[in-house]
Amino acid sequence: MAAAFGPESEGELPYAKRLLSSLDQTMLLLADTAFDGNEFLDAVHQSGARFLVRSGARRVPTPAGHLGDGSYIARIGYGVLPVLLPVRVIEATVTVTLADGTVRTEQWRLITNLLDPVRFPAAELVDLYHRRWQAETTYFSIKATMLDGRVLRSRSTDGLDQEVYALLTAYQALIRASDDALTGRPEVPRERISFIVLLAAATNTVTAGHGIFPGTPIDLVGTIGHAALSDLLPAHRRQRVKARTRKNPTSKYGPNAGQHPQKAQNYTVHTTVAFFAHGLNSRSRR
């Protein structure tokens, strides 16, 4: 595990490069278009990790061979790399239909070093990329649930570093506790563990001092794990899009009223793998 953060003036990509040494052959990196640079993808590949990254319209890959699942092989580098990196390109039309009938269609182009279309079908990789948004759930858990809307209080760089690492450490400890809780329940998917329940159980356990004295029997599931297992989330959760219309007064971004639903809604997703012969449309700025 590793983390990189700092002033936003440096940008996301330089921070991501600091984490490359933490990658290995057991990992699959999911990333947005800001991380589709040739040198960065080659560095990820050299680490032994696999990547599935969304690419923008400015990239114009030349197909070196079309595959049976609709994807195609290409090479990236264009003189930047000593040896061009072979990749597989998956282009798809993604249609999102909201419960109120609103339909939004986008074009996706994904680049991956998972070259085998039999082991890794294009449609499955498109569905897998959709799970990248679980990172946003992590941020929400930290900012909205753990911090409860509060901002960091330190007024020095060292103090801010200390607070951020404390939050990340506490969050990871809770995630580890949820994994331990499932050691004897392999049929329960990790997504059914409620982070709110984890945090409340941990808070109550620490403040009450349960299970911290010498001689206490060791239980891998523990008080926190038992609390999480007794209050699981529903087995089948609906896909919902969150309403985003409020403008945070401290945010540098402009208001987005009218660009997102006024209330949370259920939605369905339909994807069609295709080859965009005339290139990829530029992404709309919402």
Tab-separated table of N, CA and C in Angstrom, residues 94-170:
chain	number	residue	atom	x	y	z
A	94	VAL	N	-21.361	3.489	-24.979
A	94	VAL	CA	-21.968	3.248	-23.679
A	94	VAL	C	-23.208	4.118	-23.548
A	95	THR	N	-24.349	3.474	-23.340
A	95	THR	CA	-25.621	4.187	-23.206
A	95	THR	C	-26.146	4.023	-21.792
A	96	VAL	N	-26.361	5.143	-21.103
A	96	VAL	CA	-26.884	5.147	-19.743
A	96	VAL	C	-28.307	5.685	-19.789
A	97	THR	N	-29.249	4.894	-19.270
A	97	THR	CA	-30.654	5.292	-19.255
A	97	THR	C	-31.107	5.465	-17.813
A	98	LEU	N	-31.523	6.693	-17.461
A	98	LEU	CA	-31.979	6.978	-16.108
A	98	LEU	C	-33.444	6.590	-15.954
A	99	ALA	N	-33.870	6.486	-14.705
A	99	ALA	CA	-35.244	6.076	-14.423
A	99	ALA	C	-36.267	7.065	-14.971
A	100	ASP	N	-35.892	8.349	-15.107
A	100	ASP	CA	-36.841	9.339	-15.625
A	100	ASP	C	-36.882	9.381	-17.143
A	101	GLY	N	-36.170	8.458	-17.802
A	101	GLY	CA	-36.172	8.388	-19.252
A	101	GLY	C	-35.028	9.109	-19.926
A	102	THR	N	-34.231	9.856	-19.176
A	102	THR	CA	-33.080	10.552	-19.743
A	102	THR	C	-32.062	9.538	-20.254
A	103	VAL	N	-31.582	9.757	-21.464
A	103	VAL	CA	-30.611	8.847	-22.080
A	103	VAL	C	-29.342	9.623	-22.409
A	104	ARG	N	-28.217	9.077	-22.017
A	104	ARG	CA	-26.929	9.697	-22.307
A	104	ARG	C	-26.033	8.658	-22.964
A	105	THR	N	-25.442	9.018	-24.085
A	105	THR	CA	-24.583	8.087	-24.827
A	105	THR	C	-23.182	8.666	-24.942
A	106	GLU	N	-22.188	7.844	-24.672
A	106	GLU	CA	-20.797	8.258	-24.760
A	106	GLU	C	-19.998	7.215	-25.526
A	107	GLN	N	-18.887	7.660	-26.081
A	107	GLN	CA	-17.935	6.749	-26.710
A	107	GLN	C	-16.759	6.538	-25.761
A	108	TRP	N	-16.403	5.300	-25.569
A	108	TRP	CA	-15.249	4.962	-24.733
A	108	TRP	C	-14.175	4.331	-25.598
A	109	ARG	N	-12.945	4.676	-25.313
A	109	ARG	CA	-11.797	3.964	-25.881
A	109	ARG	C	-10.909	3.531	-24.727
A	110	LEU	N	-10.750	2.240	-24.554
A	110	LEU	CA	-9.920	1.687	-23.496
A	110	LEU	C	-8.668	1.069	-24.094
A	111	ILE	N	-7.555	1.249	-23.382
A	111	ILE	CA	-6.276	0.680	-23.798
A	111	ILE	C	-5.802	-0.256	-22.703
A	112	THR	N	-5.353	-1.439	-23.084
A	112	THR	CA	-4.922	-2.427	-22.099
A	112	THR	C	-3.759	-3.243	-22.640
A	113	ASN	N	-2.964	-3.788	-21.727
A	113	ASN	CA	-1.936	-4.755	-22.119
A	113	ASN	C	-2.388	-6.182	-21.865
A	114	LEU	N	-3.696	-6.367	-21.650
A	114	LEU	CA	-4.297	-7.701	-21.622
A	114	LEU	C	-4.637	-8.046	-23.068
A	115	LEU	N	-3.735	-8.716	-23.747
A	115	LEU	CA	-3.823	-8.861	-25.196
A	115	LEU	C	-4.678	-10.031	-25.650
A	116	ASP	N	-4.982	-10.977	-24.776
A	116	ASP	CA	-5.692	-12.192	-25.168
A	116	ASP	C	-7.206	-11.956	-25.148
A	117	PRO	N	-7.877	-11.923	-26.310
A	117	PRO	CA	-9.321	-11.661	-26.336
A	117	PRO	C	-10.147	-12.846	-25.855
A	118	VAL	N	-9.550	-14.026	-25.770
A	118	VAL	CA	-10.281	-15.195	-25.287
A	118	VAL	C	-10.354	-15.177	-23.769
A	119	ARG	N	-9.227	-14.939	-23.121
A	119	ARG	CA	-9.205	-14.870	-21.656
A	119	ARG	C	-9.851	-13.599	-21.142
A	120	PHE	N	-9.723	-12.510	-21.909
A	120	PHE	CA	-10.211	-11.208	-21.453
A	120	PHE	C	-11.083	-10.585	-22.542
A	121	PRO	N	-12.333	-11.048	-22.688
A	121	PRO	CA	-13.215	-10.516	-23.737
A	121	PRO	C	-13.436	-9.007	-23.579
A	122	ALA	N	-13.596	-8.337	-24.692
A	122	ALA	CA	-13.741	-6.881	-24.686
A	122	ALA	C	-14.935	-6.428	-23.853
A	123	ALA	N	-16.076	-7.100	-23.987
A	123	ALA	CA	-17.273	-6.695	-23.252
A	123	ALA	C	-17.053	-6.780	-21.742
A	124	GLU	N	-16.326	-7.807	-21.294
A	124	GLU	CA	-16.063	-7.950	-19.856
A	124	GLU	C	-15.135	-6.842	-19.363
A	125	LEU	N	-14.171	-6.436	-20.185
A	125	LEU	CA	-13.257	-5.374	-19.770
A	125	LEU	C	-13.977	-4.028	-19.697
A	126	VAL	N	-14.937	-3.794	-20.590
A	126	VAL	CA	-15.729	-2.561	-20.512
A	126	VAL	C	-16.526	-2.541	-19.210
A	127	ASP	N	-17.136	-3.681	-18.867
A	127	ASP	CA	-17.875	-3.766	-17.600
A	127	ASP	C	-16.945	-3.586	-16.409
A	128	LEU	N	-15.745	-4.139	-16.499
A	128	LEU	CA	-14.782	-4.022	-15.410
A	128	LEU	C	-14.348	-2.575	-15.220
A	129	TYR	N	-14.140	-1.856	-16.317
A	129	TYR	CA	-13.703	-0.472	-16.201
A	129	TYR	C	-14.732	0.374	-15.462
A	130	HIS	N	-16.007	0.005	-15.613
A	130	HIS	CA	-17.067	0.738	-14.919
A	130	HIS	C	-16.863	0.705	-13.404
A	131	ARG	N	-16.165	-0.313	-12.890
A	131	ARG	CA	-15.938	-0.436	-11.452
A	131	ARG	C	-14.855	0.523	-10.951
A	132	ARG	N	-14.219	1.254	-11.876
A	132	ARG	CA	-13.228	2.242	-11.439
A	132	ARG	C	-13.855	3.265	-10.506
A	133	TRP	N	-15.168	3.464	-10.640
A	133	TRP	CA	-15.831	4.458	-9.807
A	133	TRP	C	-15.886	4.047	-8.346
A	134	GLN	N	-15.490	2.828	-8.024
A	134	GLN	CA	-15.401	2.450	-6.611
A	134	GLN	C	-14.371	3.304	-5.888
A	135	ALA	N	-13.424	3.858	-6.636
A	135	ALA	CA	-12.469	4.788	-6.013
A	135	ALA	C	-13.193	6.001	-5.452
A	136	GLU	N	-14.232	6.464	-6.158
A	136	GLU	CA	-15.000	7.597	-5.668
A	136	GLU	C	-15.729	7.233	-4.374
A	137	THR	N	-16.158	5.979	-4.252
A	137	THR	CA	-16.791	5.524	-3.014
A	137	THR	C	-15.814	5.603	-1.857
A	138	THR	N	-14.551	5.277	-2.127
A	138	THR	CA	-13.518	5.386	-1.096
A	138	THR	C	-13.360	6.836	-0.643
A	139	TYR	N	-13.269	7.746	-1.599
A	139	TYR	CA	-13.125	9.154	-1.248
A	139	TYR	C	-14.332	9.635	-0.445
A	140	PHE	N	-15.517	9.184	-0.851
A	140	PHE	CA	-16.734	9.583	-0.132
A	140	PHE	C	-16.709	9.045	1.294
A	141	SER	N	-16.249	7.803	1.467
A	141	SER	CA	-16.193	7.219	2.808
A	141	SER	C	-15.283	8.027	3.723
A	142	ILE	N	-14.167	8.506	3.158
A	142	ILE	CA	-13.213	9.264	3.966
A	142	ILE	C	-13.730	10.683	4.237
A	143	LYS	N	-14.173	11.366	3.182
A	143	LYS	CA	-14.532	12.778	3.327
A	143	LYS	C	-15.894	12.985	3.991
A	144	ALA	N	-16.873	12.145	3.627
A	144	ALA	CA	-18.227	12.362	4.127
A	144	ALA	C	-18.536	11.547	5.374
A	145	THR	N	-18.013	10.315	5.442
A	145	THR	CA	-18.345	9.453	6.579
A	145	THR	C	-17.355	9.632	7.729
A	146	MET	N	-16.062	9.493	7.456
A	146	MET	CA	-15.073	9.615	8.528
A	146	MET	C	-14.925	11.067	8.985
A	147	LEU	N	-14.802	11.986	8.051
A	147	LEU	CA	-14.641	13.392	8.408
A	147	LEU	C	-15.976	14.072	8.678
A	148	ASP	N	-17.065	13.450	8.225
A	148	ASP	CA	-18.411	14.000	8.437
A	148	ASP	C	-18.505	15.433	7.923
A	149	GLY	N	-17.881	15.671	6.769
A	149	GLY	CA	-17.954	16.992	6.164
A	149	GLY	C	-16.945	18.000	6.677
A	150	ARG	N	-16.182	17.642	7.712
A	150	ARG	CA	-15.192	18.582	8.253
A	150	ARG	C	-13.979	18.656	7.328
A	151	VAL	N	-13.256	19.751	7.403
A	151	VAL	CA	-12.025	19.907	6.636
A	151	VAL	C	-10.842	19.631	7.541
A	152	LEU	N	-9.669	19.418	6.939
A	152	LEU	CA	-8.458	19.207	7.726
A	152	LEU	C	-8.143	20.485	8.511
A	153	ARG	N	-7.684	20.310	9.721
A	153	ARG	CA	-7.549	21.463	10.620
A	153	ARG	C	-6.129	21.999	10.713
A	154	SER	N	-5.144	21.245	10.238
A	154	SER	CA	-3.748	21.667	10.383
A	154	SER	C	-3.448	22.889	9.517
A	155	ARG	N	-2.494	23.669	9.965
A	155	ARG	CA	-2.090	24.871	9.243
A	155	ARG	C	-0.645	24.781	8.757
A	156	SER	N	-0.103	23.572	8.772
A	156	SER	CA	1.254	23.373	8.272
A	156	SER	C	1.268	22.154	7.364
A	157	THR	N	2.278	22.085	6.497
A	157	THR	CA	2.385	20.962	5.560
A	157	THR	C	2.570	19.653	6.310
A	158	ASP	N	3.442	19.654	7.312
A	158	ASP	CA	3.674	18.424	8.082
A	158	ASP	C	2.398	17.985	8.797
A	159	GLY	N	1.662	18.943	9.329
A	159	GLY	CA	0.420	18.598	10.014
A	159	GLY	C	-0.616	18.024	9.073
A	160	LEU	N	-0.701	18.591	7.869
A	160	LEU	CA	-1.639	18.065	6.878
A	160	LEU	C	-1.252	16.651	6.457
A	161	ASP	N	0.044	16.430	6.260
A	161	ASP	CA	0.512	15.076	5.927
A	161	ASP	C	0.117	14.089	7.014
A	162	GLN	N	0.306	14.496	8.257
A	162	GLN	CA	-0.018	13.619	9.377
A	162	GLN	C	-1.508	13.286	9.398
A	163	GLU	N	-2.361	14.287	9.165
A	163	GLU	CA	-3.799	14.051	9.169
A	163	GLU	C	-4.230	13.124	8.032
A	164	VAL	N	-3.675	13.355	6.843
A	164	VAL	CA	-4.065	12.528	5.695
A	164	VAL	C	-3.633	11.088	5.914
A	165	TYR	N	-2.409	10.877	6.364
A	165	TYR	CA	-1.945	9.506	6.606
A	165	TYR	C	-2.747	8.836	7.721
A	166	ALA	N	-3.157	9.610	8.723
A	166	ALA	CA	-3.988	9.043	9.789
A	166	ALA	C	-5.334	8.576	9.237
A	167	LEU	N	-5.938	9.401	8.377
A	167	LEU	CA	-7.209	9.013	7.768
A	167	LEU	C	-7.054	7.768	6.901
A	168	LEU	N	-6.006	7.741	6.062
A	168	LEU	CA	-5.785	6.586	5.188
A	168	LEU	C	-5.501	5.326	5.994
A	169	THR	N	-4.750	5.472	7.097
A	169	THR	CA	-4.430	4.315	7.937
A	169	THR	C	-5.690	3.768	8.610
A	170	ALA	N	-6.504	4.677	9.145
A	170	ALA	CA	-7.743	4.238	9.791
A	170	ALA	C	-8.687	3.596	8.779
